Amino acid sequence: ELVMADNGLVNKPGYQPSYMHPKYLGHIKRYLSGLVEVIQNYIFPKGPVFIMQIDDELCFGGNYDPFSADYNNHIITEFYYSFLEEKYAEPKKLPIGYGKKIKEFAMVEPPVALEITRPEDMIKYFDWIDFKCDMINKYVESIRERLESHGVGCFFSVNLPWTGDFG
């Protein structure tokens, strides 16, 4: 359930976490609570640690293929359709690449492979990649909020793959 692929099976050989799935977040929250308990006296202002890296190379478990993970029901129904609604406001404003007969956002099937026959088809793939980035942003924000709720007041960073960006 946490790592469902487009075909409903867990992808092999790697593990692709579904960052915003409540079960995954539950494990992360428990881990962070324990971590903060152990390191709280070392974190600024009590100690010398003034910056914490929230996560390392956020890319769905080292899998850089945007079509290999996060097709579980929770992510699609709770986040993907909301993402489309926020971007397009109503189904009739969806670009032609999504199809002509979309009456509600829940009718949109997330792309599972790059299959482009016309240039206008590309928008749904760009939207999917944008959605995946949005999920990573929400995940980082949820971790930051969790750490701050435990009194961690230092700076936070993330390491993005291939960029050398630690900001």
PDB file of C-alpha atoms in Angstrom:
ATOM      1  CA  GLU A   1       0.000   0.000   0.000  1.00  0.00           C
ATOM      2  CA  LEU A   2       2.829   2.399   0.792  1.00  0.00           C
ATOM      3  CA  VAL A   3       4.761   1.805  -2.422  1.00  0.00           C
ATOM      4  CA  MET A   4       2.163   0.748  -4.979  1.00  0.00           C
ATOM      5  CA  ALA A   5       3.124   0.992  -8.606  1.00  0.00           C
ATOM      6  CA  ASP A   6       0.722   1.741 -11.432  1.00  0.00           C
ATOM      7  CA  ASN A   7      -0.123  -1.958 -11.705  1.00  0.00           C
ATOM      8  CA  GLY A   8      -0.978  -2.232  -8.006  1.00  0.00           C
ATOM      9  CA  LEU A   9       2.158  -4.214  -7.173  1.00  0.00           C
ATOM     10  CA  VAL A  10       5.135  -3.190  -5.121  1.00  0.00           C
ATOM     11  CA  ASN A  11       7.953  -2.252  -7.470  1.00  0.00           C
ATOM     12  CA  LYS A  12      11.124  -4.297  -7.267  1.00  0.00           C
ATOM     13  CA  PRO A  13      14.045  -4.232  -6.695  1.00  0.00           C
ATOM     14  CA  GLY A  14      14.008  -0.922  -4.771  1.00  0.00           C
ATOM     15  CA  TYR A  15      11.814   0.653  -2.174  1.00  0.00           C
ATOM     16  CA  GLN A  16       9.960   3.796  -3.257  1.00  0.00           C
ATOM     17  CA  PRO A  17       8.372   5.500  -0.250  1.00  0.00           C
ATOM     18  CA  SER A  18       5.095   7.289  -0.619  1.00  0.00           C
ATOM     19  CA  TYR A  19       6.159  10.365   1.313  1.00  0.00           C
ATOM     20  CA  MET A  20       2.702  11.719   2.152  1.00  0.00           C
ATOM     21  CA  HIS A  21       0.982   8.433   2.966  1.00  0.00           C
ATOM     22  CA  PRO A  22      -0.290   8.563   6.574  1.00  0.00           C
ATOM     23  CA  LYS A  23       1.332   5.225   7.496  1.00  0.00           C
ATOM     24  CA  TYR A  24       4.725   6.376   6.233  1.00  0.00           C
ATOM     25  CA  LEU A  25       4.346   9.738   7.990  1.00  0.00           C
ATOM     26  CA  GLY A  26       3.390   7.927  11.181  1.00  0.00           C
ATOM     27  CA  HIS A  27       6.672   6.002  11.109  1.00  0.00           C
ATOM     28  CA  ILE A  28       8.603   9.188  10.367  1.00  0.00           C
ATOM     29  CA  LYS A  29       6.915  11.089  13.213  1.00  0.00           C
ATOM     30  CA  ARG A  30       7.744   8.339  15.712  1.00  0.00           C
ATOM     31  CA  TYR A  31      11.350   8.273  14.497  1.00  0.00           C
ATOM     32  CA  LEU A  32      11.681  12.067  14.749  1.00  0.00           C
ATOM     33  CA  SER A  33      10.204  12.088  18.256  1.00  0.00           C
ATOM     34  CA  GLY A  34      12.829   9.577  19.388  1.00  0.00           C
ATOM     35  CA  LEU A  35      15.614  11.371  17.549  1.00  0.00           C
ATOM     36  CA  VAL A  36      14.808  14.742  19.087  1.00  0.00           C
ATOM     37  CA  GLU A  37      14.696  13.174  22.536  1.00  0.00           C
ATOM     38  CA  VAL A  38      18.254  11.915  22.058  1.00  0.00           C
ATOM     39  CA  ILE A  39      19.793  15.002  20.416  1.00  0.00           C
ATOM     40  CA  GLN A  40      17.807  17.858  21.969  1.00  0.00           C
ATOM     41  CA  ASN A  41      20.707  19.012  24.163  1.00  0.00           C
ATOM     42  CA  TYR A  42      23.016  19.229  21.137  1.00  0.00           C
ATOM     43  CA  ILE A  43      20.741  21.434  19.024  1.00  0.00           C
ATOM     44  CA  PHE A  44      20.995  25.216  19.080  1.00  0.00           C
ATOM     45  CA  PRO A  45      20.447  27.109  21.344  1.00  0.00           C
ATOM     46  CA  LYS A  46      21.354  24.384  23.897  1.00  0.00           C
ATOM     47  CA  GLY A  47      24.209  22.956  21.835  1.00  0.00           C
ATOM     48  CA  PRO A  48      26.483  23.506  18.845  1.00  0.00           C
ATOM     49  CA  VAL A  49      24.257  21.989  16.101  1.00  0.00           C
ATOM     50  CA  PHE A  50      22.728  24.898  14.198  1.00  0.00           C
ATOM     51  CA  ILE A  51      21.601  23.139  11.007  1.00  0.00           C
ATOM     52  CA  MET A  52      19.904  19.776  10.381  1.00  0.00           C
ATOM     53  CA  GLN A  53      19.527  18.056   7.045  1.00  0.00           C
ATOM     54  CA  ILE A  54      15.879  16.967   6.912  1.00  0.00           C
ATOM     55  CA  ASP A  55      16.358  14.222   4.338  1.00  0.00           C
ATOM     56  CA  ASP A  56      18.927  13.144   1.779  1.00  0.00           C
ATOM     57  CA  GLU A  57      18.286  13.175  -1.966  1.00  0.00           C
ATOM     58  CA  LEU A  58      14.518  13.154  -1.943  1.00  0.00           C
ATOM     59  CA  CYS A  59      13.728  11.061  -4.977  1.00  0.00           C
ATOM     60  CA  PHE A  60      11.320   8.333  -3.890  1.00  0.00           C
ATOM     61  CA  GLY A  61      13.895   5.951  -2.485  1.00  0.00           C
ATOM     62  CA  GLY A  62      16.589   6.561  -5.077  1.00  0.00           C
ATOM     63  CA  ASN A  63      14.231   5.952  -7.974  1.00  0.00           C
ATOM     64  CA  TYR A  64      14.358   8.830 -10.422  1.00  0.00           C
ATOM     65  CA  ASP A  65      11.634   7.467 -12.717  1.00  0.00           C
ATOM     66  CA  PRO A  66       8.552   9.670 -12.135  1.00  0.00           C
ATOM     67  CA  PHE A  67       6.256   6.868 -13.309  1.00  0.00           C
ATOM     68  CA  SER A  68       7.423   4.128 -10.958  1.00  0.00           C
ATOM     69  CA  ALA A  69       5.764   4.963  -7.636  1.00  0.00           C
ATOM     70  CA  ASP A  70       3.084   6.835  -5.703  1.00  0.00           C
ATOM     71  CA  TYR A  71       0.023   5.431  -7.417  1.00  0.00           C
ATOM     72  CA  ASN A  72      -1.558   4.260  -4.178  1.00  0.00           C
ATOM     73  CA  ASN A  73      -5.176   5.216  -3.668  1.00  0.00           C
ATOM     74  CA  HIS A  74      -4.501   7.661  -0.827  1.00  0.00           C
ATOM     75  CA  ILE A  75      -2.015   9.761  -2.785  1.00  0.00           C
ATOM     76  CA  ILE A  76      -4.168   9.897  -5.908  1.00  0.00           C
ATOM     77  CA  THR A  77      -7.492  10.642  -4.206  1.00  0.00           C
ATOM     78  CA  GLU A  78      -6.217  12.938  -1.451  1.00  0.00           C
ATOM     79  CA  PHE A  79      -3.492  14.810  -3.284  1.00  0.00           C
ATOM     80  CA  TYR A  80      -3.402  14.348  -7.077  1.00  0.00           C
ATOM     81  CA  TYR A  81      -6.984  15.386  -7.749  1.00  0.00           C
ATOM     82  CA  SER A  82      -6.628  18.325  -5.351  1.00  0.00           C
ATOM     83  CA  PHE A  83      -3.438  19.335  -7.149  1.00  0.00           C
ATOM     84  CA  LEU A  84      -5.283  19.368 -10.482  1.00  0.00           C
ATOM     85  CA  GLU A  85      -8.207  21.263  -8.989  1.00  0.00           C
ATOM     86  CA  GLU A  86      -5.908  23.879  -7.493  1.00  0.00           C
ATOM     87  CA  LYS A  87      -4.133  24.306 -10.819  1.00  0.00           C
ATOM     88  CA  TYR A  88      -7.141  24.276 -13.163  1.00  0.00           C
ATOM     89  CA  ALA A  89     -10.070  25.172 -10.829  1.00  0.00           C
ATOM     90  CA  GLU A  90     -12.605  23.096 -12.786  1.00  0.00           C
ATOM     91  CA  PRO A  91     -12.401  20.052 -15.088  1.00  0.00           C
ATOM     92  CA  LYS A  92     -13.503  21.946 -18.201  1.00  0.00           C
ATOM     93  CA  LYS A  93     -10.307  24.024 -17.916  1.00  0.00           C
ATOM     94  CA  LEU A  94      -8.067  20.966 -18.191  1.00  0.00           C
ATOM     95  CA  PRO A  95      -5.890  21.151 -21.326  1.00  0.00           C
ATOM     96  CA  ILE A  96      -6.921  19.041 -24.331  1.00  0.00           C
ATOM     97  CA  GLY A  97      -4.089  16.599 -23.578  1.00  0.00           C
ATOM     98  CA  TYR A  98      -6.202  15.205 -20.731  1.00  0.00           C
ATOM     99  CA  GLY A  99      -9.060  14.305 -23.068  1.00  0.00           C
ATOM    100  CA  LYS A 100     -12.352  15.967 -23.912  1.00  0.00           C
ATOM    101  CA  LYS A 101     -14.812  14.063 -21.742  1.00  0.00           C
ATOM    102  CA  ILE A 102     -13.440  14.835 -18.283  1.00  0.00           C
ATOM    103  CA  LYS A 103     -16.418  15.830 -16.106  1.00  0.00           C
ATOM    104  CA  GLU A 104     -14.607  15.691 -12.748  1.00  0.00           C
ATOM    105  CA  PHE A 105     -10.995  15.552 -11.656  1.00  0.00           C
ATOM    106  CA  ALA A 106     -11.480  12.045 -10.252  1.00  0.00           C
ATOM    107  CA  MET A 107     -11.866  10.836 -13.851  1.00  0.00           C
ATOM    108  CA  VAL A 108      -8.260  11.750 -14.661  1.00  0.00           C
ATOM    109  CA  GLU A 109      -5.945   8.748 -14.785  1.00  0.00           C
ATOM    110  CA  PRO A 110      -2.421   9.615 -13.668  1.00  0.00           C
ATOM    111  CA  PRO A 111       0.155   8.859 -16.362  1.00  0.00           C
ATOM    112  CA  VAL A 112       2.058   5.613 -15.830  1.00  0.00           C
ATOM    113  CA  ALA A 113       4.463   5.818 -18.770  1.00  0.00           C
ATOM    114  CA  LEU A 114       5.601   8.464 -21.206  1.00  0.00           C
ATOM    115  CA  GLU A 115       3.381   7.938 -24.262  1.00  0.00           C
ATOM    116  CA  ILE A 116       3.239  11.042 -26.409  1.00  0.00           C
ATOM    117  CA  THR A 117       1.530  11.044 -29.777  1.00  0.00           C
ATOM    118  CA  ARG A 118       0.806  14.787 -29.993  1.00  0.00           C
ATOM    119  CA  PRO A 119       2.543  17.816 -28.476  1.00  0.00           C
ATOM    120  CA  GLU A 120      -0.583  18.671 -26.439  1.00  0.00           C
ATOM    121  CA  ASP A 121      -0.264  15.284 -24.684  1.00  0.00           C
ATOM    122  CA  MET A 122       2.853  16.510 -22.888  1.00  0.00           C
ATOM    123  CA  ILE A 123       0.968  18.686 -20.378  1.00  0.00           C
ATOM    124  CA  LYS A 124      -0.329  15.756 -18.323  1.00  0.00           C
ATOM    125  CA  TYR A 125       3.237  14.448 -17.973  1.00  0.00           C
ATOM    126  CA  PHE A 126       4.549  17.860 -16.960  1.00  0.00           C
ATOM    127  CA  ASP A 127       1.681  18.130 -14.466  1.00  0.00           C
ATOM    128  CA  TRP A 128       2.519  14.688 -13.044  1.00  0.00           C
ATOM    129  CA  ILE A 129       6.166  15.661 -12.525  1.00  0.00           C
ATOM    130  CA  ASP A 130       5.052  18.963 -10.996  1.00  0.00           C
ATOM    131  CA  PHE A 131       2.726  16.984  -8.712  1.00  0.00           C
ATOM    132  CA  LYS A 132       5.583  14.720  -7.615  1.00  0.00           C
ATOM    133  CA  CYS A 133       7.654  17.815  -6.766  1.00  0.00           C
ATOM    134  CA  ASP A 134       4.682  19.160  -4.813  1.00  0.00           C
ATOM    135  CA  MET A 135       4.566  15.914  -2.809  1.00  0.00           C
ATOM    136  CA  ILE A 136       8.241  16.256  -1.925  1.00  0.00           C
ATOM    137  CA  ASN A 137       7.683  19.877  -0.847  1.00  0.00           C
ATOM    138  CA  LYS A 138       4.735  18.869   1.349  1.00  0.00           C
ATOM    139  CA  TYR A 139       6.819  16.085   2.874  1.00  0.00           C
ATOM    140  CA  VAL A 140       9.743  18.381   3.708  1.00  0.00           C
ATOM    141  CA  GLU A 141       7.331  20.908   5.209  1.00  0.00           C
ATOM    142  CA  SER A 142       5.681  18.204   7.352  1.00  0.00           C
ATOM    143  CA  ILE A 143       9.072  17.104   8.716  1.00  0.00           C
ATOM    144  CA  ARG A 144      10.109  20.692   9.420  1.00  0.00           C
ATOM    145  CA  GLU A 145       6.820  21.345  11.227  1.00  0.00           C
ATOM    146  CA  ARG A 146       7.220  18.138  13.250  1.00  0.00           C
ATOM    147  CA  LEU A 147      10.752  19.042  14.328  1.00  0.00           C
ATOM    148  CA  GLU A 148       9.693  22.586  15.232  1.00  0.00           C
ATOM    149  CA  SER A 149       6.764  21.210  17.261  1.00  0.00           C
ATOM    150  CA  HIS A 150       9.379  19.366  19.370  1.00  0.00           C
ATOM    151  CA  GLY A 151      11.246  22.604  19.996  1.00  0.00           C
ATOM    152  CA  VAL A 152      13.966  22.208  17.373  1.00  0.00           C
ATOM    153  CA  GLY A 153      14.885  25.768  16.457  1.00  0.00           C
ATOM    154  CA  CYS A 154      17.880  25.365  14.190  1.00  0.00           C
ATOM    155  CA  PHE A 155      18.120  25.845  10.433  1.00  0.00           C
ATOM    156  CA  PHE A 156      17.032  23.013   8.139  1.00  0.00           C
ATOM    157  CA  SER A 157      18.349  21.862   4.775  1.00  0.00           C
ATOM    158  CA  VAL A 158      17.667  19.211   2.156  1.00  0.00           C
ATOM    159  CA  ASN A 159      19.993  17.712  -0.419  1.00  0.00           C
ATOM    160  CA  LEU A 160      18.418  17.542  -3.857  1.00  0.00           C
ATOM    161  CA  PRO A 161      19.774  14.861  -6.200  1.00  0.00           C
ATOM    162  CA  TRP A 162      22.030  15.918  -9.056  1.00  0.00           C
ATOM    163  CA  THR A 163      22.069  19.579  -8.039  1.00  0.00           C
ATOM    164  CA  GLY A 164      24.624  19.949  -5.283  1.00  0.00           C
ATOM    165  CA  ASP A 165      21.956  22.223  -3.711  1.00  0.00           C
ATOM    166  CA  PHE A 166      21.951  21.876   0.054  1.00  0.00           C
ATOM    167  CA  GLY A 167      19.574  24.808   0.665  1.00  0.00           C
TER     168      GLY A 167
END
